[in-house]
PDB file of C-alpha atoms in Angstrom:
ATOM      1  CA  MET L  85      11.193 -23.172 -46.028  1.00 24.00           C
ATOM      2  CA  ARG L  86      14.575 -24.426 -47.069  1.00 23.00           C
ATOM      3  CA  SER L  87      15.187 -21.664 -49.604  1.00 25.00           C
ATOM      4  CA  PRO L  88      13.733 -18.154 -49.769  1.00 26.00           C
ATOM      5  CA  LEU L  89      12.884 -18.810 -53.401  1.00 27.00           C
ATOM      6  CA  LEU L  90      10.911 -21.932 -52.720  1.00 25.00           C
ATOM      7  CA  LEU L  91       7.752 -19.909 -52.912  1.00 29.00           C
ATOM      8  CA  ALA L  92       5.822 -21.962 -55.300  1.00 29.00           C
ATOM      9  CA  MET L  93       3.590 -21.945 -52.268  1.00 32.00           C
ATOM     10  CA  MET L  94       0.886 -20.217 -54.232  1.00 32.00           C
ATOM     11  CA  ALA L  95      -0.078 -23.753 -55.170  1.00 29.00           C
ATOM     12  CA  LEU L  96      -0.511 -24.462 -51.477  1.00 29.00           C
ATOM     13  CA  LEU L  97      -2.471 -21.423 -50.387  1.00 30.00           C
ATOM     14  CA  LEU L  98      -5.999 -21.833 -49.205  1.00 28.00           C
ATOM     15  CA  PRO L  99      -8.440 -19.021 -48.532  1.00 29.00           C
ATOM     16  CA  PHE L 100      -8.673 -17.814 -44.961  1.00 28.00           C
ATOM     17  CA  ASN L 101     -11.713 -18.697 -42.918  1.00 28.00           C
ATOM     18  CA  GLY L 102     -12.085 -15.273 -41.361  1.00 29.00           C
ATOM     19  CA  LEU L 103     -10.528 -11.983 -40.416  1.00 28.00           C
ATOM     20  CA  ALA L 104      -8.848 -13.438 -37.344  1.00 29.00           C
ATOM     21  CA  GLN L 105      -6.643 -15.645 -39.496  1.00 35.00           C
ATOM     22  CA  SER L 106      -3.749 -13.662 -40.865  1.00 44.00           C
ATOM     23  CA  ASP L 107      -1.375 -16.283 -42.145  1.00 50.00           C
ATOM     24  CA  TRP L 108      -0.678 -18.343 -45.240  1.00 48.00           C
ATOM     25  CA  ARG L 109      -1.859 -21.947 -45.052  1.00 50.00           C
ATOM     26  CA  ASN L 110      -0.618 -25.096 -46.728  1.00 51.00           C
ATOM     27  CA  ALA L 111      -2.762 -27.559 -48.692  1.00 51.00           C
ATOM     28  CA  ASP L 112      -4.146 -29.245 -45.558  1.00 58.00           C
ATOM     29  CA  GLY L 113      -5.091 -25.907 -43.967  1.00 57.00           C
ATOM     30  CA  THR L 114      -2.251 -25.811 -41.443  1.00 56.00           C
ATOM     31  CA  PRO L 115      -0.797 -22.332 -40.888  1.00 52.00           C
ATOM     32  CA  MET L 116       2.659 -22.042 -42.400  1.00 47.00           C
ATOM     33  CA  ALA L 117       5.519 -20.506 -40.441  1.00 48.00           C
ATOM     34  CA  GLN L 118       6.414 -17.001 -41.528  1.00 45.00           C
ATOM     35  CA  ARG L 119       9.421 -16.906 -43.807  1.00 61.00           C
ATOM     36  CA  SER L 120      11.484 -14.228 -45.428  1.00 87.00           C
ATOM     37  CA  ALA L 121       9.362 -14.406 -48.590  1.00 93.00           C
ATOM     38  CA  SER L 122       5.975 -14.497 -46.861  1.00 94.00           C
ATOM     39  CA  ALA L 123       4.579 -12.607 -43.916  1.00 96.00           C
ATOM     40  CA  ALA L 124       1.372 -11.762 -42.138  1.00 96.00           C
ATOM     41  CA  ALA L 125       0.368  -9.280 -39.448  1.00 97.00           C
ATOM     42  CA  ARG L 126      -2.929  -7.998 -38.079  1.00 97.00           C
ATOM     43  CA  GLY L 127      -4.986  -9.673 -40.802  1.00 95.00           C
ATOM     44  CA  PHE L 128      -2.855  -8.593 -43.783  1.00 97.00           C
ATOM     45  CA  SER L 129      -0.728 -11.179 -45.646  1.00 96.00           C
ATOM     46  CA  ALA L 130       1.810 -10.992 -48.454  1.00 96.00           C
ATOM     47  CA  SER L 131       4.034 -13.392 -50.341  1.00 94.00           C
ATOM     48  CA  LEU L 132       6.869 -13.044 -52.851  1.00 94.00           C
ATOM     49  CA  VAL L 133       7.457 -15.510 -55.704  1.00 94.00           C
ATOM     50  CA  VAL L 134      10.425 -15.758 -58.078  1.00 96.00           C
ATOM     51  CA  THR L 135       9.715 -17.767 -61.226  1.00 96.00           C
ATOM     52  CA  ASP L 136      11.359 -18.210 -64.604  1.00 96.00           C
ATOM     53  CA  ASN L 137       8.070 -19.000 -66.329  1.00 94.00           C
ATOM     54  CA  PRO L 138       7.306 -16.212 -68.836  1.00 94.00           C
ATOM     55  CA  GLN L 139       3.669 -17.391 -68.798  1.00 91.00           C
ATOM     56  CA  TRP L 140       3.193 -16.595 -65.098  1.00 91.00           C
ATOM     57  CA  ARG L 141       0.694 -13.828 -65.859  1.00 90.00           C
ATOM     58  CA  ALA L 142      -1.356 -16.024 -68.186  1.00 90.00           C
ATOM     59  CA  ILE L 143      -1.399 -18.733 -65.493  1.00 89.00           C
ATOM     60  CA  TRP L 144      -2.629 -16.203 -62.925  1.00 89.00           C
ATOM     61  CA  ASP L 145      -5.281 -14.798 -65.274  1.00 88.00           C
ATOM     62  CA  ALA L 146      -6.542 -18.231 -66.371  1.00 87.00           C
ATOM     63  CA  THR L 147      -6.843 -19.747 -62.897  1.00 76.00           C
ATOM     64  CA  THR L 148     -10.348 -19.949 -61.486  1.00 74.00           C
ATOM     65  CA  GLY L 149     -11.318 -21.735 -58.294  1.00 65.00           C
ATOM     66  CA  ASP L 150      -7.943 -23.362 -57.625  1.00 66.00           C
ATOM     67  CA  GLN L 151      -4.780 -21.548 -56.629  1.00 68.00           C
ATOM     68  CA  PRO L 152      -2.318 -21.100 -59.491  1.00 73.00           C
ATOM     69  CA  ARG L 153       0.911 -23.098 -59.478  1.00 78.00           C
ATOM     70  CA  PHE L 154       4.209 -21.328 -60.013  1.00 81.00           C
ATOM     71  CA  GLU L 155       7.517 -23.132 -60.268  1.00 85.00           C
ATOM     72  CA  ALA L 156      10.136 -21.404 -58.129  1.00 88.00           C
ATOM     73  CA  ALA L 157      13.412 -20.393 -59.746  1.00 95.00           C
ATOM     74  CA  GLN L 158      16.720 -20.149 -57.932  1.00 95.00           C
ATOM     75  CA  ASP L 159      19.174 -19.700 -60.795  1.00 97.00           C
ATOM     76  CA  VAL L 160      19.371 -17.723 -63.999  1.00 98.00           C
ATOM     77  CA  ARG L 161      22.044 -17.774 -66.692  1.00 97.00           C
ATOM     78  CA  ASN L 162      23.111 -15.125 -69.186  1.00 96.00           C
ATOM     79  CA  GLY L 163      20.139 -14.175 -71.349  1.00 97.00           C
ATOM     80  CA  GLY L 164      17.641 -15.800 -68.967  1.00 97.00           C
ATOM     81  CA  GLU L 165      14.746 -14.003 -67.332  1.00 97.00           C
ATOM     82  CA  LEU L 166      13.173 -14.138 -63.911  1.00 97.00           C
ATOM     83  CA  TYR L 167       9.850 -12.683 -62.837  1.00 97.00           C
ATOM     84  CA  ILE L 168       9.492 -11.510 -59.261  1.00 96.00           C
ATOM     85  CA  VAL L 169       5.885 -11.015 -58.249  1.00 95.00           C
ATOM     86  CA  ALA L 170       4.120 -10.245 -54.997  1.00 95.00           C
ATOM     87  CA  PHE L 171       0.729 -11.406 -53.817  1.00 94.00           C
ATOM     88  CA  LEU L 172      -1.391 -10.079 -50.982  1.00 96.00           C
ATOM     89  CA  SER L 173      -4.506 -10.941 -49.080  1.00 95.00           C
ATOM     90  CA  ASN L 174      -7.035  -9.063 -46.968  1.00 96.00           C
ATOM     91  CA  PRO L 175      -6.115  -5.421 -47.606  1.00 97.00           C
ATOM     92  CA  LEU L 176      -8.160  -3.181 -45.310  1.00 97.00           C
ATOM     93  CA  PRO L 177     -10.585  -0.866 -47.095  1.00 97.00           C
ATOM     94  CA  GLY L 178     -10.612   2.738 -45.909  1.00 96.00           C
ATOM     95  CA  ALA L 179     -13.674   4.844 -45.117  1.00 96.00           C
ATOM     96  CA  ASP L 180     -14.318   5.208 -48.862  1.00 96.00           C
ATOM     97  CA  GLY L 181     -14.218   1.410 -49.352  1.00 96.00           C
ATOM     98  CA  THR L 182     -10.933   1.358 -51.246  1.00 97.00           C
ATOM     99  CA  SER L 183      -7.664  -0.296 -50.305  1.00 97.00           C
ATOM    100  CA  ASN L 184      -4.315   1.465 -50.359  1.00 98.00           C
ATOM    101  CA  VAL L 185      -1.373  -0.933 -50.496  1.00 98.00           C
ATOM    102  CA  ARG L 186       2.012   0.620 -51.274  1.00 98.00           C
ATOM    103  CA  CYS L 187       5.310  -1.074 -52.188  1.00 97.00           C
ATOM    104  CA  ASP L 188       8.997  -0.414 -51.782  1.00 97.00           C
ATOM    105  CA  VAL L 189      11.103  -2.492 -54.191  1.00 97.00           C
ATOM    106  CA  ARG L 190      14.856  -2.956 -53.961  1.00 97.00           C
ATOM    107  CA  VAL L 191      17.096  -5.339 -55.923  1.00 97.00           C
ATOM    108  CA  ASN L 192      20.690  -5.730 -54.725  1.00 98.00           C
ATOM    109  CA  ARG L 193      23.659  -7.120 -56.614  1.00 98.00           C
ATOM    110  CA  PRO L 194      25.946  -9.655 -54.892  1.00 98.00           C
ATOM    111  CA  ASP L 195      28.149  -6.809 -53.578  1.00 98.00           C
ATOM    112  CA  GLY L 196      25.120  -5.223 -51.857  1.00 97.00           C
ATOM    113  CA  SER L 197      24.764  -2.277 -54.228  1.00 98.00           C
ATOM    114  CA  ALA L 198      21.272  -1.535 -55.528  1.00 98.00           C
ATOM    115  CA  THR L 199      20.380  -1.991 -59.161  1.00 96.00           C
ATOM    116  CA  MET L 200      16.785  -0.926 -58.408  1.00 96.00           C
ATOM    117  CA  ASP L 201      15.403   1.059 -55.484  1.00 97.00           C
ATOM    118  CA  GLN L 202      11.872   2.425 -55.778  1.00 97.00           C
ATOM    119  CA  ARG L 203       9.718   3.643 -52.914  1.00 97.00           C
ATOM    120  CA  ASP L 204       6.034   4.167 -52.230  1.00 97.00           C
ATOM    121  CA  LEU L 205       4.721   2.613 -55.443  1.00 97.00           C
ATOM    122  CA  PRO L 206       0.992   1.866 -55.688  1.00 97.00           C
ATOM    123  CA  CYS L 207       0.696  -1.932 -55.361  1.00 95.00           C
ATOM    124  CA  PHE L 208      -3.009  -2.486 -54.900  1.00 97.00           C
ATOM    125  CA  GLN L 209      -5.684   0.157 -55.066  1.00 95.00           C
ATOM    126  CA  GLY L 210      -9.403  -0.362 -55.346  1.00 91.00           C
ATOM    127  CA  ARG L 211     -12.215  -2.175 -53.628  1.00 94.00           C
ATOM    128  CA  PRO L 212     -11.311  -5.602 -52.257  1.00 94.00           C
ATOM    129  CA  GLY L 213     -13.837  -8.420 -52.338  1.00 91.00           C
ATOM    130  CA  ALA L 214     -15.819  -9.297 -49.219  1.00 90.00           C
ATOM    131  CA  ASP L 215     -13.927 -12.579 -48.712  1.00 91.00           C
ATOM    132  CA  PRO L 216     -10.779 -11.811 -46.655  1.00 90.00           C
ATOM    133  CA  GLY L 217      -9.188 -14.972 -48.087  1.00 88.00           C
ATOM    134  CA  LEU L 218      -9.030 -13.686 -51.646  1.00 91.00           C
ATOM    135  CA  ILE L 219      -5.516 -13.417 -53.012  1.00 91.00           C
ATOM    136  CA  TYR L 220      -4.598 -10.423 -55.150  1.00 93.00           C
ATOM    137  CA  LEU L 221      -1.699  -9.875 -57.497  1.00 93.00           C
ATOM    138  CA  SER L 222       0.334  -6.776 -56.716  1.00 94.00           C
ATOM    139  CA  SER L 223       0.549  -4.300 -59.566  1.00 90.00           C
ATOM    140  CA  GLU L 224       4.296  -4.002 -58.942  1.00 82.00           C
ATOM    141  CA  GLY L 225       6.688  -6.729 -59.974  1.00 83.00           C
ATOM    142  CA  VAL L 226      10.174  -7.042 -61.365  1.00 92.00           C
ATOM    143  CA  ARG L 227      11.371  -8.595 -64.612  1.00 95.00           C
ATOM    144  CA  PHE L 228      15.047  -9.485 -64.329  1.00 97.00           C
ATOM    145  CA  LEU L 229      17.107 -10.172 -67.462  1.00 97.00           C
ATOM    146  CA  ALA L 230      20.537 -11.674 -66.772  1.00 97.00           C
ATOM    147  CA  GLU L 231      23.040  -9.880 -68.961  1.00 97.00           C
ATOM    148  CA  ALA L 232      26.681 -10.724 -69.654  1.00 97.00           C
ATOM    149  CA  THR L 233      27.794  -7.692 -67.638  1.00 96.00           C
ATOM    150  CA  ASP L 234      25.787  -8.648 -64.525  1.00 97.00           C
ATOM    151  CA  PRO L 235      27.939  -9.802 -61.601  1.00 97.00           C
ATOM    152  CA  ARG L 236      27.701 -13.515 -60.884  1.00 98.00           C
ATOM    153  CA  GLY L 237      26.522 -14.576 -57.458  1.00 98.00           C
ATOM    154  CA  THR L 238      23.512 -14.184 -55.194  1.00 98.00           C
ATOM    155  CA  TRP L 239      21.167 -11.275 -55.834  1.00 98.00           C
ATOM    156  CA  THR L 240      18.624 -10.170 -53.225  1.00 97.00           C
ATOM    157  CA  VAL L 241      15.123  -8.831 -53.810  1.00 96.00           C
ATOM    158  CA  ARG L 242      13.379  -6.938 -51.018  1.00 97.00           C
ATOM    159  CA  ILE L 243       9.781  -5.870 -51.383  1.00 97.00           C
ATOM    160  CA  THR L 244       7.868  -4.252 -48.545  1.00 97.00           C
ATOM    161  CA  LEU L 245       4.099  -4.170 -48.959  1.00 98.00           C
ATOM    162  CA  THR L 246       2.408  -1.617 -46.718  1.00 98.00           C
ATOM    163  CA  ASP L 247      -1.328  -1.654 -46.075  1.00 98.00           C
ATOM    164  CA  ALA L 248      -1.625   2.087 -45.487  1.00 98.00           C
ATOM    165  CA  ASN L 249      -5.197   1.838 -44.180  1.00 98.00           C
ATOM    166  CA  ARG L 250      -4.170  -0.749 -41.594  1.00 97.00           C
ATOM    167  CA  GLY L 251      -0.779   0.751 -40.804  1.00 98.00           C
ATOM    168  CA  VAL L 252       1.037  -2.569 -41.373  1.00 98.00           C
ATOM    169  CA  ALA L 253       4.221  -3.068 -43.391  1.00 98.00           C
ATOM    170  CA  LEU L 254       5.325  -6.561 -44.423  1.00 98.00           C
ATOM    171  CA  PRO L 255       8.958  -6.816 -45.542  1.00 97.00           C
ATOM    172  CA  LEU L 256       9.607  -9.742 -47.884  1.00 97.00           C
ATOM    173  CA  GLN L 257      12.891 -11.033 -49.231  1.00 97.00           C
ATOM    174  CA  ALA L 258      14.033 -13.591 -51.794  1.00 96.00           C
ATOM    175  CA  THR L 259      17.332 -14.407 -53.448  1.00 96.00           C
ATOM    176  CA  PHE L 260      18.410 -15.859 -56.768  1.00 97.00           C
ATOM    177  CA  ASN L 261      21.751 -16.750 -58.293  1.00 98.00           C
ATOM    178  CA  VAL L 262      23.138 -15.351 -61.524  1.00 98.00           C
ATOM    179  CA  ARG L 263      25.365 -18.064 -62.970  1.00 96.00           C
TER     180      ARG L 263
END
């Protein structure tokens, strides 16, 4: 990936063929190299997308059969909004059949100081489908509104998704520029 924000890869994701595959795949089925905004380990996968499309949720909800397409955003100007969302695949169900995926979310200004730092948020709870290739939307996301007082420069988003049942944490990172 040439830019951490170039994660419109949701358009490229294909379901996994089995539990042994723990990586994101492009449109031709080839495993994609792990990047700062996508990761996989021990059967659990996660990806981070930054988009400026306010209809991202409607696109996700309306998509059936095909993977939704999200345009990646790299820049935002005063008054503009960005939506930072995480996706996951193959959360391990516990003995009771439910998944327990937790999130840590941190957004840093260009000087490195945090504007948001939340830990151990519930990201995905419930019973996953039988197909390990299903992609789920995390319940935690970030809406960023660029305000006149926001410092200009590169902001960094770090989201760690932890499959508590599997004992695997996947740190993801993306950046965007406030102009």
